[in-house]
Structures are given as structure tokens and as C-alpha cells.
Coordinates of C-alpha atoms in Angstrom, one line a residue:
M1 CA 27.8 -11.2 -7.9
V2 CA 24.1 -10.8 -8.9
S3 CA 21.8 -9.7 -6.1
M4 CA 18.6 -11.6 -5.5
V5 CA 15.3 -9.8 -5.0
D6 CA 13.3 -11.3 -2.2
L7 CA 9.5 -10.8 -2.0
T8 CA 7.8 -11.6 1.3
I9 CA 4.0 -11.3 2.0
H10 CA 3.8 -10.5 5.7
R11 CA 0.0 -10.2 5.5
S12 CA -2.7 -10.4 2.8
S13 CA -2.1 -13.8 1.1
E14 CA -5.4 -15.1 2.4
Q15 CA -7.5 -12.2 3.5
I16 CA -8.9 -8.9 2.2
G17 CA -7.1 -5.9 3.6
G18 CA -4.3 -5.5 6.1
N19 CA -1.7 -5.5 3.2
C20 CA 1.9 -5.6 4.2
I21 CA 4.4 -6.8 1.6
E22 CA 8.2 -6.6 1.6
I23 CA 10.6 -6.4 -1.3
A24 CA 14.3 -6.7 -0.3
C25 CA 17.5 -6.5 -2.3
A26 CA 21.1 -6.5 -0.9
G27 CA 20.1 -5.4 2.5
E28 CA 17.7 -2.6 1.4
R29 CA 13.9 -2.9 1.7
L30 CA 10.6 -1.5 0.4
I31 CA 7.4 -2.1 2.3
L32 CA 4.2 -2.1 0.2
D33 CA 1.4 -0.8 2.4
V34 CA 0.9 -1.2 6.1
G35 CA -2.8 -1.9 6.3
R36 CA -4.9 -2.3 9.4
P37 CA -6.8 -5.6 9.3
L38 CA -10.4 -5.0 8.6
D39 CA -11.5 -7.3 11.5
A40 CA -9.2 -5.6 14.1
P41 CA -11.1 -4.1 17.1
N42 CA -11.0 -0.3 17.1
D43 CA -8.9 -0.1 20.2
A44 CA -6.4 -2.9 19.1
T45 CA -2.7 -1.9 18.9
D46 CA 0.6 -3.6 18.0
L47 CA -0.9 -5.0 14.8
L48 CA 2.1 -5.1 12.5
P49 CA 2.8 -8.6 11.4
A50 CA 5.2 -10.4 13.6
S51 CA 7.3 -11.5 10.6
L52 CA 8.1 -7.9 9.7
D53 CA 11.6 -7.0 11.0
R54 CA 11.5 -3.5 12.4
A55 CA 15.3 -3.2 12.8
G56 CA 17.2 -1.3 10.2
H57 CA 15.7 1.1 7.6
A58 CA 12.9 0.7 5.1
H59 CA 11.0 2.8 2.6
V60 CA 7.2 2.5 2.9
L61 CA 5.0 2.9 -0.1
I62 CA 1.2 3.5 0.5
S63 CA -0.8 2.6 -2.6
H64 CA -4.0 4.4 -1.7
P65 CA -5.8 6.1 1.3
H66 CA -7.9 3.3 2.6
L67 CA -7.2 2.2 6.2
D68 CA -6.7 -1.4 5.3
H69 CA -3.6 -0.2 3.3
Y70 CA -2.2 2.5 5.6
G71 CA -3.8 2.2 9.0
L72 CA -0.7 1.1 10.8
L73 CA 1.6 4.0 9.8
E74 CA 1.9 5.2 13.4
E75 CA 3.3 1.8 14.5
L76 CA 6.3 2.0 12.2
P77 CA 9.8 3.0 13.3
A78 CA 10.3 6.7 13.2
S79 CA 13.3 6.3 10.9
W80 CA 11.4 4.7 8.1
T81 CA 10.4 7.0 5.2
I82 CA 6.9 7.1 3.9
H83 CA 5.8 7.8 0.3
S84 CA 2.4 8.2 -1.3
G85 CA 0.4 10.3 -3.7
E86 CA 0.0 13.9 -2.7
A87 CA -3.8 13.7 -2.5
S88 CA -3.5 10.4 -0.6
A89 CA -1.5 12.1 2.1
K90 CA -4.1 14.8 2.5
L91 CA -6.9 12.2 2.8
M92 CA -5.0 10.1 5.3
R93 CA -4.4 13.1 7.5
L94 CA -8.1 14.2 7.1
T95 CA -9.4 10.8 8.2
A96 CA -7.1 10.8 11.2
G97 CA -8.4 14.2 12.2
I98 CA -12.0 13.1 12.0
T99 CA -11.3 10.3 14.5
G100 CA -9.3 12.5 16.8
K101 CA -5.9 11.2 15.8
V102 CA -2.9 12.7 14.2
I103 CA -0.5 11.2 11.6
D104 CA 2.7 12.7 13.0
R105 CA 4.9 11.6 10.1
D106 CA 6.3 13.3 7.0
I107 CA 4.8 11.7 3.9
L108 CA 6.9 12.3 0.7
P109 CA 4.8 12.7 -2.4
W110 CA 5.3 11.0 -5.8
R111 CA 3.8 11.8 -9.2
S112 CA 2.1 9.3 -11.5
G113 CA 4.5 8.0 -14.2
Q114 CA 7.6 9.6 -12.7
P115 CA 10.2 7.1 -11.5
L116 CA 11.4 7.5 -7.9
D117 CA 14.8 6.2 -7.0
L118 CA 15.1 4.8 -3.5
G119 CA 18.5 3.2 -3.0
R120 CA 18.8 0.1 -5.2
F121 CA 15.1 0.4 -6.1
R122 CA 13.4 2.3 -8.9
V123 CA 9.6 2.8 -8.2
T124 CA 7.2 4.1 -10.8
P125 CA 3.7 4.8 -9.6
Y126 CA 0.8 4.6 -12.0
L127 CA -2.5 6.3 -11.1
T128 CA -5.3 3.7 -11.4
D129 CA -9.0 3.2 -11.1
H130 CA -10.4 2.5 -7.6
S131 CA -13.1 3.7 -5.3
A132 CA -10.3 5.5 -3.3
F133 CA -9.2 8.8 -4.8
D134 CA -5.5 8.9 -5.8
A135 CA -4.9 5.1 -5.9
Y136 CA -1.8 3.7 -7.6
M137 CA -0.3 0.6 -9.0
L138 CA 3.5 0.4 -8.4
L139 CA 6.2 -0.9 -10.7
I140 CA 9.3 -1.8 -8.8
E141 CA 12.7 -2.5 -10.4
A142 CA 15.8 -3.8 -8.7
A143 CA 18.8 -6.0 -9.7
G144 CA 17.3 -6.5 -13.2
K145 CA 14.0 -7.8 -11.8
R146 CA 10.6 -6.1 -12.3
I147 CA 7.6 -6.5 -9.9
L148 CA 4.2 -4.9 -10.5
Y149 CA 2.0 -4.4 -7.4
S150 CA -1.7 -3.9 -8.4
G151 CA -2.8 -2.3 -5.2
D152 CA -6.6 -2.2 -5.3
F153 CA -8.1 -1.5 -8.7
R154 CA -11.1 -1.9 -11.0
I155 CA -11.9 -1.3 -14.7
H156 CA -15.4 0.1 -14.3
G157 CA -14.9 3.4 -12.6
R158 CA -14.4 7.0 -13.9
K159 CA -10.6 6.3 -14.3
S160 CA -11.0 3.0 -16.1
A161 CA -9.1 4.3 -19.1
L162 CA -6.0 4.3 -17.0
V163 CA -6.2 0.5 -16.5
D164 CA -7.1 0.0 -20.2
R165 CA -4.0 1.9 -21.2
M166 CA -1.8 -0.3 -19.0
M167 CA -3.4 -3.4 -20.4
S168 CA -2.9 -2.3 -24.0
S169 CA 0.7 -1.2 -23.4
P170 CA 1.9 -3.2 -20.3
P171 CA 5.2 -3.0 -18.6
A172 CA 7.6 -5.4 -20.4
A173 CA 9.1 -8.5 -18.8
V174 CA 7.3 -8.4 -15.4
D175 CA 8.9 -11.1 -13.2
A176 CA 6.1 -11.0 -10.6
L177 CA 2.6 -9.5 -10.5
L178 CA 1.2 -9.1 -7.0
M179 CA -2.5 -8.9 -7.8
E180 CA -5.5 -8.4 -5.6
G181 CA -8.5 -10.7 -6.0
T182 CA -11.1 -9.2 -3.7
N183 CA -14.1 -10.1 -5.9
L184 CA -13.1 -13.7 -6.8
G185 CA -15.9 -16.1 -5.9
S186 CA -18.4 -13.2 -5.3
T187 CA -21.3 -11.7 -7.1
K188 CA -20.7 -8.1 -6.1
P189 CA -22.1 -5.6 -8.6
T190 CA -19.5 -4.3 -11.1
A191 CA -21.6 -2.0 -13.3
H192 CA -19.7 1.0 -14.8
E193 CA -20.0 4.2 -12.8
S194 CA -21.7 5.8 -15.8
D195 CA -24.4 3.2 -15.6
L196 CA -25.0 4.2 -12.0
E197 CA -25.4 7.8 -13.1
A198 CA -28.2 6.8 -15.4
D199 CA -29.8 4.7 -12.6
F200 CA -29.7 7.7 -10.2
E201 CA -31.1 10.0 -12.8
G202 CA -34.0 7.7 -13.2
L203 CA -34.6 7.5 -9.5
F204 CA -34.4 11.2 -9.0
G205 CA -36.8 11.7 -11.9
R206 CA -39.6 9.4 -10.8
T207 CA -39.5 10.3 -7.1
K208 CA -42.0 13.0 -6.0
G209 CA -40.2 14.0 -2.8
R210 CA -36.6 14.0 -1.5
V211 CA -34.1 11.3 -2.3
F212 CA -31.8 10.5 0.6
V213 CA -28.6 8.8 -0.4
A214 CA -25.9 7.2 1.9
W215 CA -22.4 7.1 0.4
S216 CA -18.8 7.6 1.5
A217 CA -17.5 11.1 1.3
Q218 CA -14.2 9.8 0.1
N219 CA -15.7 7.9 -2.7
V220 CA -15.2 10.9 -5.0
D221 CA -16.3 8.9 -8.1
R222 CA -19.7 8.5 -6.4
T223 CA -20.0 12.1 -5.5
V224 CA -19.4 13.1 -9.1
T225 CA -21.9 10.5 -10.3
L226 CA -24.6 11.8 -7.9
Y227 CA -23.9 15.5 -8.8
R228 CA -24.1 14.8 -12.5
A229 CA -27.3 12.8 -12.1
A230 CA -28.9 15.4 -9.9
K231 CA -28.1 18.2 -12.4
K232 CA -29.6 16.1 -15.2
A233 CA -32.8 15.5 -13.1
G234 CA -33.1 19.2 -12.2
R235 CA -32.3 18.6 -8.6
T236 CA -29.7 20.0 -6.1
L237 CA -27.2 17.7 -4.4
V238 CA -26.9 18.5 -0.7
V239 CA -23.7 17.3 1.0
D240 CA -22.5 17.6 4.6
L241 CA -19.5 19.6 5.9
Y242 CA -17.1 16.7 5.8
T243 CA -17.9 16.0 2.1
A244 CA -17.5 19.7 1.4
E245 CA -14.1 19.6 3.1
V246 CA -13.0 16.6 1.0
L247 CA -14.1 18.3 -2.2
E248 CA -12.3 21.5 -1.4
M249 CA -9.1 19.6 -0.3
L250 CA -9.0 17.7 -3.6
A251 CA -9.9 20.7 -5.9
E252 CA -6.3 21.0 -7.3
H253 CA -6.2 17.3 -8.1
G254 CA -9.1 17.0 -10.5
R255 CA -12.2 18.6 -12.0
L256 CA -14.5 17.9 -9.1
P257 CA -17.8 19.5 -7.9
Q258 CA -17.1 22.2 -5.3
P259 CA -19.1 24.3 -2.9
G260 CA -20.2 27.2 -5.2
F261 CA -21.1 25.0 -8.1
D262 CA -24.6 25.3 -9.4
Q263 CA -27.0 22.8 -7.9
L264 CA -24.7 21.9 -5.0
K265 CA -25.3 22.9 -1.4
V266 CA -23.7 22.2 1.9
V267 CA -26.1 21.5 4.8
I268 CA -25.0 23.0 8.1
T269 CA -26.0 20.8 11.1
S270 CA -25.3 21.5 14.7
T271 CA -23.7 18.1 15.4
M272 CA -21.2 18.3 12.6
S273 CA -20.6 22.0 13.3
R274 CA -19.7 21.2 16.9
M275 CA -17.3 18.5 15.7
Y276 CA -15.4 21.0 13.5
K277 CA -15.3 23.5 16.3
R278 CA -13.8 21.0 18.6
K279 CA -11.1 20.4 16.0
G280 CA -10.4 24.2 15.9
M281 CA -12.0 24.6 12.5
E282 CA -14.7 27.0 13.4
A283 CA -13.5 29.3 10.6
F284 CA -14.2 26.6 8.0
V285 CA -17.8 26.2 9.3
D286 CA -18.3 30.0 9.4
R287 CA -16.9 30.4 5.9
I288 CA -19.2 27.8 4.4
A289 CA -22.2 29.2 6.3
Q290 CA -21.6 32.7 5.1
S291 CA -20.7 31.8 1.5
G292 CA -24.1 31.5 0.0
H293 CA -23.5 27.9 -0.7
A294 CA -24.9 26.6 2.5
I295 CA -28.4 25.4 3.3
S296 CA -30.2 24.8 6.6
G297 CA -32.0 21.6 7.6
R298 CA -35.3 23.6 7.7
A299 CA -34.9 24.5 4.0
L300 CA -34.7 20.8 3.2
A301 CA -38.2 20.4 4.8
R302 CA -39.6 22.6 2.1
N303 CA -39.7 22.1 -1.7
A304 CA -38.9 18.4 -1.2
A305 CA -38.7 17.6 -4.9
R306 CA -35.6 19.8 -5.3
W307 CA -33.3 17.8 -3.1
V308 CA -30.9 14.9 -3.2
V309 CA -29.8 14.7 0.4
M310 CA -26.7 13.1 1.8
L311 CA -27.5 10.8 4.6
R312 CA -25.4 9.2 7.4
G313 CA -26.4 8.1 10.9
S314 CA -24.9 11.2 12.6
L315 CA -27.2 13.5 10.6
I316 CA -30.5 11.9 11.6
A317 CA -31.1 13.7 14.9
D318 CA -30.4 17.1 13.2
Y319 CA -32.7 16.3 10.3
D320 CA -35.4 15.3 12.8
R321 CA -35.1 18.6 14.7
S322 CA -35.3 20.5 11.5
G323 CA -38.5 18.8 10.4
V324 CA -36.8 16.7 7.7
V325 CA -38.7 13.5 8.2
P326 CA -39.0 10.9 5.4
D327 CA -42.5 10.2 4.1
G328 CA -44.2 8.2 1.4
D329 CA -43.2 10.6 -1.3
D330 CA -39.5 10.3 -0.5
A331 CA -37.0 7.6 -1.5
W332 CA -33.7 6.5 0.0
C333 CA -30.8 4.7 -1.5
W334 CA -27.9 2.9 0.0
S335 CA -24.9 3.5 -2.2
M336 CA -22.2 1.4 -0.4
W337 CA -21.5 -2.3 0.1
R338 CA -24.6 -4.0 1.5
G339 CA -22.5 -5.5 4.3
Y340 CA -22.1 -2.1 6.0
L341 CA -25.9 -1.6 6.0
E342 CA -26.4 -5.1 7.6
S343 CA -23.8 -4.5 10.2
S344 CA -24.5 -1.0 11.4
G345 CA -27.4 0.4 9.5
A346 CA -30.5 -0.6 11.5
P347 CA -31.2 2.8 13.1
L348 CA -30.9 4.5 9.7
V349 CA -33.3 1.9 8.1
E350 CA -35.8 2.3 10.9
W351 CA -35.8 6.1 10.5
L352 CA -36.2 6.0 6.7
T353 CA -38.9 3.3 6.5
A354 CA -41.0 4.5 9.4
G355 CA -42.6 7.1 7.1
G356 CA -42.9 4.8 4.1
A357 CA -40.0 6.0 2.0
A358 CA -39.1 3.6 -0.8
S359 CA -35.7 2.0 -0.7
C360 CA -33.2 0.9 -3.3
H361 CA -29.5 -0.2 -3.6
I362 CA -27.5 1.5 -6.3
H363 CA -23.8 0.7 -6.0
T364 CA -20.8 -0.8 -7.8
S365 CA -17.7 -2.4 -6.3
G366 CA -14.4 -0.6 -5.8
H367 CA -12.6 -3.7 -7.0
A368 CA -12.3 -5.5 -10.4
S369 CA -14.7 -8.2 -11.4
P370 CA -13.4 -11.8 -11.7
A371 CA -13.4 -11.5 -15.5
D372 CA -11.5 -8.2 -15.4
L373 CA -8.9 -9.7 -13.0
L374 CA -8.3 -12.5 -15.4
A375 CA -8.1 -10.2 -18.4
F376 CA -5.6 -7.9 -16.5
A377 CA -3.4 -10.9 -15.5
K378 CA -3.3 -12.1 -19.1
A379 CA -2.5 -8.7 -20.4
I380 CA 0.4 -8.2 -18.0
A381 CA 1.6 -11.8 -18.7
P382 CA 4.0 -12.0 -15.7
K383 CA 6.5 -14.8 -15.2
R384 CA 4.8 -15.3 -11.9
L385 CA 1.4 -14.2 -10.6
V386 CA 1.4 -13.9 -6.8
P387 CA -2.2 -13.8 -5.4
I388 CA -3.0 -11.4 -2.6
H389 CA -6.0 -9.6 -1.0
S390 CA -8.7 -12.2 -1.2
F391 CA -10.4 -15.0 0.8
N392 CA -11.0 -17.0 -2.4
W393 CA -7.9 -17.3 -4.5
D394 CA -7.4 -21.1 -3.9
E395 CA -10.9 -21.9 -5.2
N396 CA -10.6 -19.6 -8.3
L397 CA -7.1 -20.2 -9.8
A398 CA -8.3 -21.7 -13.0
G399 CA -7.3 -19.7 -16.1
F400 CA -4.9 -17.4 -14.3
P401 CA -1.3 -17.6 -15.7
A402 CA 1.8 -18.7 -13.8
I403 CA 0.4 -18.8 -10.3
C404 CA 3.0 -18.7 -7.5
R405 CA 1.1 -19.2 -4.3
L406 CA 2.7 -17.8 -1.2
R407 CA 1.4 -17.8 2.4
D408 CA 1.9 -15.1 4.9
G409 CA 5.5 -15.0 6.0
E410 CA 6.8 -16.9 3.0
T411 CA 9.5 -15.5 0.7
L412 CA 9.9 -15.8 -3.1
S413 CA 13.4 -15.2 -4.4
L414 CA 13.7 -13.7 -7.9

């Protein structure tokens, strides 16, 4: 008797984030991501979808280290096994530590391109291009069926060649493509990361004073872009302790800037130092401070034209106390999604603009453009395209091949 493969979207058919998808075959199950919904209050618990059966065993596959894809790990039954990329596991634990939490679970690592046999399933992870470091697409094979899960991806970052390679030589005979559609119906910027590098170099070159830049420490592509642009412009990139920790942690996983590189400094601030000491990481702060790669806030108040300075709200008070106050010779750049600035950035904007610093927005999306989504779907040529991870699929289905629309809780049998 031939076994059926059942695909159930527990959550993400009509929203961005909170992914939770099940693939079942002959009583065995894979769970693709267990994301925390983006709109969930910080203190909310018991957020796993009600349709997800927690009885029995399952293997959980985490596509990448963004909370909307792994944030409910601690709600899973203790018997379920968890798998991800090695660097992803490190970043998930690091993020938990910053927020005072602990991921008290074993996370079993995979390697890109190497098949992983989990009972009746064979899973092959493929490193992909996304704003999260160590993001993967997943090819799942069972009972003669093949499912490709896109995770989150783009084709305009520093790993775009990985997606180009998959499109030029796609997996054969894909029965179902689970594909994200974050940017459908939107006009979010999707310039190539190398174009941003040129934009930053121009900004750094024409600004007389400091350039303050707000970006995510875990957007490693952006850190690389800023470091390369700063070097070309003859400036030094100044990062905070958390960013330094991220870069050191990922050193073995890629050629990345590190404390100790030319034109890269780590600013030691009292607020962040106290945070690390509360975590029992005083030795890390002391090592950075004594390494010769550190810089004080007071030093940033001098020789303003030398610095590209990382900015986040928690650094403002320390900068103020050190005399690092934006003025008309300075510039500041928001290098994240504008929505974050509009929702929580008012104090930062007030501080930056009070002294007359010029503002700009240099950013590109972590997700594929609508045109690239269509090109990817056509290149994979699945028998069925199952839309996920978007608010706007229903209004933007034209041109996409073999659409099979599921709602949360619905099952497709292959």
C-alpha cells in the first residue's frame, strides 16, 4: 500500500511570520518552523496553533534564526527533536540570552546539501540568501513525493548566487512548493546589497562629521556592507558589544569582519557593559576592553570625520554622557524597515535631529521582490504552489503556476 504524504499549514497561510507547517507520512511527522506571531504581545504564552497535535513524536526543522520562525521552541513537547543550521542554533541561543531567557533544548545541526534521514523522511537543507544569517530552504522527500519549503529568501543579498544556482538547476519533480510571498503587493526596496554599499560609501564621503547608522546586529550582510563602505571611504566602523559578540560567534561560519580587523572598533558603554556583567560575561567585556580593538565614547566625540557609529536607542544616554551629540556636520541613517522607525523610533529621531544632523534611509528588504518570487516559482515548476507567509497572496496570484491555496488548518494530501 502506497503511503500518502499530508501537508498541513497550521499557521502562515494568510499572515507574515508565525510559520508552523506539518508534513506527515504513515504516522511520522515533520514540523517546519514554530514561529512566534509578529503581533503577539511580549508576555503572551500558549501560542502554538490549536490545530497542531502535540501528542506523539515529531521532528522540528527551523529554517532560520528569526523569532517569527523559531520563537515557540520552548512550548514544544520535550520529546520532540529539533534540527537547524549550526550557526542558527548559536544565534537563537544568543538572542534568548539577551532577553534573559534560555533555550533549554538540544538543537541538532545539519549541513547544507547533506541529506538528513529522519524516519520515513529525507531532508536536504540548502543554504539560501536572506537577511538572517544561516537561512535555509528545505527539500523533503517521503513516499516518492518531494516538497520544497522556501523558508524566507531573496535574490539580492550577498548570497544571491545560492538562489541563482537552485533556479538554474532546480530539484526535479517537485510535487509541492511552499513559497513565501512577503513582498507581494508592496513597494519595499529590493536593491542589491552591493548597491547599498555604494550608497553608503557616497554618504560617508560627503558627510563632514560622524555618520550614525541604525541596523540589526544579526543582519550580518548589512554589517559587511557597512564595513566595506567605511573602509573605501577611509572611515572606521564602530560597533557595540553585542554586534562584536555576534561577529566573533560566527567567525568560523564565513569570512566576516571581526574585532581586530583594520578600521573596526568596538565601543564600550556602561549600559551594555552592565548588561553583559549581569549575564556573567564580564570576562568578555574585559577581553574586548583590553584588546586594543575597543574605543570609548569620549574618543567618538573627537575627530568626528573618522567614524561610522552604530546607533540604537539603548546607546543614546551613554553617548550623551560622553559628549557624542549629533550636530549639523553629522548625518544619520536608518538601515532597517521603516515600520520599526515609525513604531518605536521617536526618541532616537528626536535626539538625532535636535542638533540638525541630516537623515536618510538606506535599506533593502530581506525578502524576494514580487518579480523574483514569480521567477523562482517558474524555475522550480512545481506540480502545486502552496502560498504562505504573506497578507497579499489572494490579490497577487496572476502568473504564478499551479496555485493550490490552503487556509490555516487545512490539509493537502499528495
